[in-house]
């Protein structure tokens, strides 16, 4: 990825550099965590089951195999994981076809990273069919690559998706900044050795040594991300 705009200040005082930015999708760049829950409620209602609101915090941010599997077990619904996955993806795709709101600051951050030629990847637990639909709104040109949850044998909270993204961009995971909105995604990024910016969407996330917590993407810009590497 190249740019005519000089990438000033890439090096920190210690000589280390931000090599890439890896971003989650649902709840981080697009305001869709609530969409998934709404679709889950609708699908299970059609199956004759009412979802407990407290389960929302259990399924948020996780891979579909985990969230759908939990809901099948919790409700006792007579449906297979494969059948439920199709229904959930169909429902979600229909929902984002009607509206796909971006999180505040998302468009500005993506444009800034692209303008300065910062290698960027989209790393999501959502399936490829969903990611490709969302990329038409986010702009696929903003990303050097994308990693979908159904393209890795172990998705979040395992580090595999972020390690795969870093390898695909040819960068060191330790020199990557990851932006995530859930504890599951944060765990994956930290296990990969990345620096993490947490922007909690549904449940709170506490700060830690390799994790900075902000309330909105509007607080995140390129100087902020470069500062994580000091």
Coordinates of C-alpha atoms in Angstrom, one line a residue, residues 106-182:
X106 CA -14.7 4.6 12.0
X107 CA -14.8 6.3 8.5
X108 CA -12.3 9.0 9.6
X109 CA -9.8 6.4 11.1
X110 CA -9.9 4.2 8.0
X111 CA -9.4 7.2 5.7
X112 CA -6.4 8.4 7.8
X113 CA -4.7 5.0 7.9
X114 CA -5.2 4.6 4.1
X115 CA -4.0 8.2 3.4
X116 CA -0.7 7.5 5.3
X117 CA -0.2 4.1 3.8
X118 CA -0.5 2.1 7.0
X119 CA -1.0 -1.7 6.3
X120 CA -4.4 -2.6 7.6
X121 CA -6.4 -5.8 8.0
X122 CA -10.0 -6.6 8.9
X123 CA -10.1 -9.5 11.3
X124 CA -13.5 -10.8 12.2
X125 CA -15.2 -13.9 13.7
X126 CA -18.0 -13.3 11.2
X127 CA -18.2 -15.6 8.1
X128 CA -16.8 -14.6 4.7
X129 CA -20.2 -14.0 3.2
X130 CA -20.9 -11.4 5.9
X131 CA -17.5 -9.7 5.7
X132 CA -17.7 -9.3 2.0
X133 CA -21.1 -7.6 2.3
X134 CA -19.7 -5.2 5.0
X135 CA -16.6 -4.5 2.9
X136 CA -18.8 -2.9 0.2
X137 CA -19.7 -0.3 2.8
X138 CA -16.4 0.1 4.6
X139 CA -14.5 0.1 1.3
X140 CA -12.3 -2.9 0.5
X141 CA -9.5 -0.5 -0.6
X142 CA -9.0 0.4 3.1
X143 CA -7.7 -3.1 3.8
X144 CA -4.7 -5.1 2.6
X145 CA -6.5 -8.3 3.5
X146 CA -9.3 -9.6 5.6
X147 CA -9.6 -12.8 7.8
X148 CA -13.0 -14.4 8.3
X149 CA -14.1 -16.7 11.2
X150 CA -14.9 -19.6 8.9
X151 CA -11.4 -19.4 7.3
X152 CA -9.4 -20.4 10.3
X153 CA -9.5 -23.7 12.3
X154 CA -9.5 -21.7 15.6
X155 CA -11.0 -18.3 15.6
X156 CA -11.2 -15.7 18.5
X157 CA -10.4 -16.0 21.4
X158 CA -7.5 -18.0 20.0
X159 CA -4.6 -15.9 18.5
X160 CA -4.8 -17.6 15.1
X161 CA -6.8 -14.9 13.2
X162 CA -4.4 -12.1 14.2
X163 CA -1.3 -14.2 13.6
X164 CA -2.6 -15.0 10.1
X165 CA -3.4 -11.3 9.4
X166 CA 0.1 -10.2 10.6
X167 CA 1.7 -12.9 8.5
X168 CA -0.3 -12.0 5.5
X169 CA 0.8 -8.4 5.8
X170 CA 4.4 -9.4 6.4
X171 CA 4.6 -7.7 9.8
X172 CA 5.6 -8.5 13.4
X173 CA 2.5 -9.1 15.6
X174 CA 4.3 -7.2 18.4
X175 CA 4.4 -4.1 16.2
X176 CA 0.7 -4.3 15.4
X177 CA -2.0 -2.3 17.0
X178 CA -5.4 -4.1 17.3
X179 CA -8.7 -2.4 17.8
X180 CA -11.4 -4.6 19.4
X181 CA -14.7 -4.2 21.2
X182 CA -15.1 -7.4 23.1

